[in-house]
Short mmCIF file of C-alpha atoms in Angstrom, two decimals:
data_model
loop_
_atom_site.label_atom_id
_atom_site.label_comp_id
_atom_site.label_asym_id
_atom_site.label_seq_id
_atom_site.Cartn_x
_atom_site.Cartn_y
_atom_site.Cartn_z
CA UNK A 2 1.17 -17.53 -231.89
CA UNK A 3 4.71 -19.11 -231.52
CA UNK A 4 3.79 -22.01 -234.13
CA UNK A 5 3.15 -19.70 -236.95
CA UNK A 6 6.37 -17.96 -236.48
CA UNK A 7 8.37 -21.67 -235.98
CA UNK A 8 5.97 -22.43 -239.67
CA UNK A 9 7.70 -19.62 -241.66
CA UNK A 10 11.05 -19.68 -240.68
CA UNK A 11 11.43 -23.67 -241.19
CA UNK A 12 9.68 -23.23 -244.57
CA UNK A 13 11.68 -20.25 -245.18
CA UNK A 14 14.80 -22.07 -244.89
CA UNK A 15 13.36 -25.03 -246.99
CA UNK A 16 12.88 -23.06 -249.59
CA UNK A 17 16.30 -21.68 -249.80
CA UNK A 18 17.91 -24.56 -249.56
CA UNK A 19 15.83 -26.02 -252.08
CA UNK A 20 16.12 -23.28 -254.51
CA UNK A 21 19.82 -22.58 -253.88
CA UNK A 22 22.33 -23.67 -255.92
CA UNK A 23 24.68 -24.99 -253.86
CA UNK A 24 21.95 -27.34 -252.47
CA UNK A 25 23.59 -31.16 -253.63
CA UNK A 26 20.52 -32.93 -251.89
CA UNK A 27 18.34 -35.33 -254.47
CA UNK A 28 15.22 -34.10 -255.37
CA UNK A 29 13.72 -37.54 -253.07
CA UNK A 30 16.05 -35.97 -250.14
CA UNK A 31 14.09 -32.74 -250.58
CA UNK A 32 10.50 -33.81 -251.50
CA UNK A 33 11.04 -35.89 -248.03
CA UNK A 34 11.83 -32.97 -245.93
CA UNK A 35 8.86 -30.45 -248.01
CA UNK A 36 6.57 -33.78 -246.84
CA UNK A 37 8.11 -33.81 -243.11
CA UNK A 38 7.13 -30.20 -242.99
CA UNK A 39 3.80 -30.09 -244.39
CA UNK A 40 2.81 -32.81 -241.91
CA UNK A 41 4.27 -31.20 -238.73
CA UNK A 42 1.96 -28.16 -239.34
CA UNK A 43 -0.88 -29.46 -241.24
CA UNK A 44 -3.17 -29.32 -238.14
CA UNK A 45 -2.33 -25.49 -237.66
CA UNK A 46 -1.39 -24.93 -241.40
CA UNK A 47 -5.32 -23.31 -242.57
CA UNK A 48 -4.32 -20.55 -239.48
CA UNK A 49 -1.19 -20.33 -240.18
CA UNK A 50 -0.91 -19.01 -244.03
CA UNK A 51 -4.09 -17.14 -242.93
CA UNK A 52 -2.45 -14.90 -240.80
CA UNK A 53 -2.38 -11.06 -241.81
CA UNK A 54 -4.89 -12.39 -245.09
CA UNK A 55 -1.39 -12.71 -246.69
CA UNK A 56 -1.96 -16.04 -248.57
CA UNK A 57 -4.72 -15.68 -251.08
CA UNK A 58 -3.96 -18.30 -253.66
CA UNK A 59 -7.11 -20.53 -252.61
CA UNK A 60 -9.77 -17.47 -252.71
CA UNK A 61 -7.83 -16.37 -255.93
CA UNK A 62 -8.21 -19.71 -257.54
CA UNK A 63 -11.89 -20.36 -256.68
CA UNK A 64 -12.63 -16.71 -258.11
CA UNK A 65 -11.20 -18.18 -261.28
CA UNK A 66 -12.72 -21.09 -261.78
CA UNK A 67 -16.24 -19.44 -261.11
CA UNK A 68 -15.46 -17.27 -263.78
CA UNK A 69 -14.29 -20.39 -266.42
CA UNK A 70 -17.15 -22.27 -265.20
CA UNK A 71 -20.09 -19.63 -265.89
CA UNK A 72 -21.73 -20.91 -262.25
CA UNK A 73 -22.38 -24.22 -263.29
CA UNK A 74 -22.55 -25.54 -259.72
CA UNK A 75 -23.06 -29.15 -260.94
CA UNK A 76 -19.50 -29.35 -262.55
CA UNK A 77 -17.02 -31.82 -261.47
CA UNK A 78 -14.03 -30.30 -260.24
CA UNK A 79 -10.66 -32.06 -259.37
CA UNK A 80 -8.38 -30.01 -256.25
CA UNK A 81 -4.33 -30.80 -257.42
CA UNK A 82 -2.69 -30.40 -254.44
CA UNK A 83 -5.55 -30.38 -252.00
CA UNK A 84 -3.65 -29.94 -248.90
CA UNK A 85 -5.78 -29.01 -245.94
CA UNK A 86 -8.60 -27.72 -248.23
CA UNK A 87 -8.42 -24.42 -248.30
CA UNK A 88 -9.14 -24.17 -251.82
CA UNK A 89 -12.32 -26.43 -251.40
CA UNK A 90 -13.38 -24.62 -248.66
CA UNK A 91 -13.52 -21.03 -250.66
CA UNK A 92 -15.23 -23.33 -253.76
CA UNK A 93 -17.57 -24.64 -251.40
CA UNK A 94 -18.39 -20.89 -250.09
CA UNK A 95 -19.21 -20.06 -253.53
CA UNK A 96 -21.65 -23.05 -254.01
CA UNK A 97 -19.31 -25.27 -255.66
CA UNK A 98 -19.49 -28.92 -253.67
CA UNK A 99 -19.23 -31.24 -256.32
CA UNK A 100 -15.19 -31.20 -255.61
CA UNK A 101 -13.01 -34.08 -255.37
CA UNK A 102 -9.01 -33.59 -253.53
CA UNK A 103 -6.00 -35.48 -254.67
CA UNK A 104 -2.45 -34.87 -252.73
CA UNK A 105 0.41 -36.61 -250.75
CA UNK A 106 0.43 -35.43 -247.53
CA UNK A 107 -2.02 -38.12 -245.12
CA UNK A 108 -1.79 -35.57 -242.65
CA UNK A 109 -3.05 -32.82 -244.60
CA UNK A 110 -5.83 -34.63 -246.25
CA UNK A 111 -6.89 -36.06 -242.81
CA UNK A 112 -7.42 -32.10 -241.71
CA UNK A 113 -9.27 -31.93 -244.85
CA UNK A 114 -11.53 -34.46 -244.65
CA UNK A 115 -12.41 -33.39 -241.36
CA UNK A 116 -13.53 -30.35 -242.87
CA UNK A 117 -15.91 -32.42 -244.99
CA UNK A 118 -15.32 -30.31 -248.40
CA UNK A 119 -14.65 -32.79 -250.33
CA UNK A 120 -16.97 -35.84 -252.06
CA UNK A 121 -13.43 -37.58 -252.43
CA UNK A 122 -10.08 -37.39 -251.84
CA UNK A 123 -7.25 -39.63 -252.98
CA UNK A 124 -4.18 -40.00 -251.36
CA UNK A 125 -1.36 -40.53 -253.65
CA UNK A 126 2.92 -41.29 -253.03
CA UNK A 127 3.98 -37.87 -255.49
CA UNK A 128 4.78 -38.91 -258.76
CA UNK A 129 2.54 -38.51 -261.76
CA UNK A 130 1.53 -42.05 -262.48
CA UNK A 131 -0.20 -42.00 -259.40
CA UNK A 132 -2.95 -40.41 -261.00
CA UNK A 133 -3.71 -43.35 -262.50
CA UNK A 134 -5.96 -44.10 -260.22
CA UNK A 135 -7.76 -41.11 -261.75
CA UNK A 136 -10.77 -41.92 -264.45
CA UNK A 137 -10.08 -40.07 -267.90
CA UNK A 138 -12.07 -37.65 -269.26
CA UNK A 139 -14.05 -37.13 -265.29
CA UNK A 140 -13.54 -33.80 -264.54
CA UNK A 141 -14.96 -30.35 -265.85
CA UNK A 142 -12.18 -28.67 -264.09
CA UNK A 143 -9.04 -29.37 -262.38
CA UNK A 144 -7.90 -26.64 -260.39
CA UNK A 145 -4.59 -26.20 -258.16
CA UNK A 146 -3.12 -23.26 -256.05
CA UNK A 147 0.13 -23.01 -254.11
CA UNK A 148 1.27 -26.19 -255.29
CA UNK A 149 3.36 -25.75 -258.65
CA UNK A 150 6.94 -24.37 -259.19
CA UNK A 151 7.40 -23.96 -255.76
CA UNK A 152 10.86 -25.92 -255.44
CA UNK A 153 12.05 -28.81 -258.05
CA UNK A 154 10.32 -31.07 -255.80
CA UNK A 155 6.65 -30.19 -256.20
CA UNK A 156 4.64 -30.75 -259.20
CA UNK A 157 5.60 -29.15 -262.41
CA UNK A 158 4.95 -30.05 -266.12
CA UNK A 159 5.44 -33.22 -265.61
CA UNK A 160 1.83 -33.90 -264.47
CA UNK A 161 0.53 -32.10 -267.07
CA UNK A 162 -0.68 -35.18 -269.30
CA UNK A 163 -2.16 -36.46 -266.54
CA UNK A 164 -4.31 -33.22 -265.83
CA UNK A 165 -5.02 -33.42 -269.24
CA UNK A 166 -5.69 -36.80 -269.58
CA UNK A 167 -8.83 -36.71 -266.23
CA UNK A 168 -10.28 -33.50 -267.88
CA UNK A 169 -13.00 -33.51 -270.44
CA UNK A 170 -12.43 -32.68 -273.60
CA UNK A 171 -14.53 -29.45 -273.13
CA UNK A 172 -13.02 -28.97 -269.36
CA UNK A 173 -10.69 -26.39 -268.10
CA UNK A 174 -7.24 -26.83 -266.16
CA UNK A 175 -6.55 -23.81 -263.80
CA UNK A 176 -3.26 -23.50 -262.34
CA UNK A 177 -2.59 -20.23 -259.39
CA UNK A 178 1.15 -19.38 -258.47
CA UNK A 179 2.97 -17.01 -257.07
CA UNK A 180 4.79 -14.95 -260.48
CA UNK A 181 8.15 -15.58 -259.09
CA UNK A 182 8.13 -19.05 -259.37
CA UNK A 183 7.37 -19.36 -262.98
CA UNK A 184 10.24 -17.77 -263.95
CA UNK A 185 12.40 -20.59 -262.16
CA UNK A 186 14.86 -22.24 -264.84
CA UNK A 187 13.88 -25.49 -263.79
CA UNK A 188 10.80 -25.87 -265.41
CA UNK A 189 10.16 -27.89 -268.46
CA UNK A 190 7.97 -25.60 -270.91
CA UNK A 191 8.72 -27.80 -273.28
CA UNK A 192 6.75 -30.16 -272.26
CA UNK A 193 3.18 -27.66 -272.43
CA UNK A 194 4.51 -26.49 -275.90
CA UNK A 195 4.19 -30.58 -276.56
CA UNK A 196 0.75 -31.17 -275.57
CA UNK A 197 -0.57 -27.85 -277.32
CA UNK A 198 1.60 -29.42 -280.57
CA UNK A 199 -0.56 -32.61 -280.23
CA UNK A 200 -3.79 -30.72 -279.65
CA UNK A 201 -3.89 -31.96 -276.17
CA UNK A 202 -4.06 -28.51 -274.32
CA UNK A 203 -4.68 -25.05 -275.36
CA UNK A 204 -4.09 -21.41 -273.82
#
């Protein structure tokens, strides 16, 4: 399938641009071309990453939160970084429906919505106080895969609080990425060893 192999290598060079140090584009400049991309494959994108069962970060996820929530199927559970569903759809295979989907991408949440996985989803512009929208204290769990750490442009610590902030106090926040992108110097730790210094979060 040509469009799988035109997928990876424009994503491939995204992400070395975006990761390379020479790259002088604004973070805006390259959260507009990450957005340009996502939308020109979001109708193919749930075969795409599929291909070769490569791509496990939704199945992986939904495993976990299973696990944290003990099979409580009634739990309310927030997807960060919903995309085209994927991770709703493996949640939904495991009898978890009560699932709600928050990203940017239109396109991608229109695929998603067509897959009916979702009670709700919320479209959002990117930044953090976007999630305003968002009750506090609504959600058992938020869960996310594939969607932090990536490139400086996707969500980091920075939406955190927020996370924080629409989870119960007795909820759970599961986050699923690949290992070599938590190592990226980029990221603001600093800002998780804040909230677990306030009592906010905890490991």
């Amino acid at each position: 399938m040509a469009r799988i192999g035109e997928f990876h290598e424009e994503m491939h060079g995204f992400l070395v641009s975006a990761r390379s140090n020479d790259c002088n584009s604004g973070i805006d400049e390259e959260f507009s071309k990450q957005q340009e991309l996502y939308s020109k494959y979001a109708v193919d994108y749930n075969v795409i990453v599929k291909e070769g069962d490569q791509y496990r970060g939704p199945v992986i996820a939904a495993e976990e939160a299973h696990l944290i929530l003990r099979g409580n199927k009634d739990a309310k559970i927030l997807d960060f970084g919903a995309g085209t569903g994927l991770l709703a759809m493996e949640l939904n295979k495991l009898g978890y429906y009560n699932v709600d989907g928050i990203d940017c991408n239109k396109a991608s949440l229109k695929v998603a919505k067509e897959k009916g996985c979702y009670k709700s989803i919320f479209l959002t512009k990117g930044p953090p106080s976007d999630m305003d929208l968002l009750f506090d204290n609504t959600y058992d769990l938020v869960v996310s895969a594939g969607t932090f750490f990536v490139t400086k442009s996707h969500p980091g610590t920075e939406f955190f609080a927020q996370l924080v902030r629409v989870t119960r106090k007795s909820g759970h926040i599961c986050v699923v990425t690949n290992e070599q992108y938590v190592v990226c110097d980029f990221i603001r730790w600093d800002v998780i060893d804040d909230l677990e210094t306030r009592g906010d979060l905890a490991r």
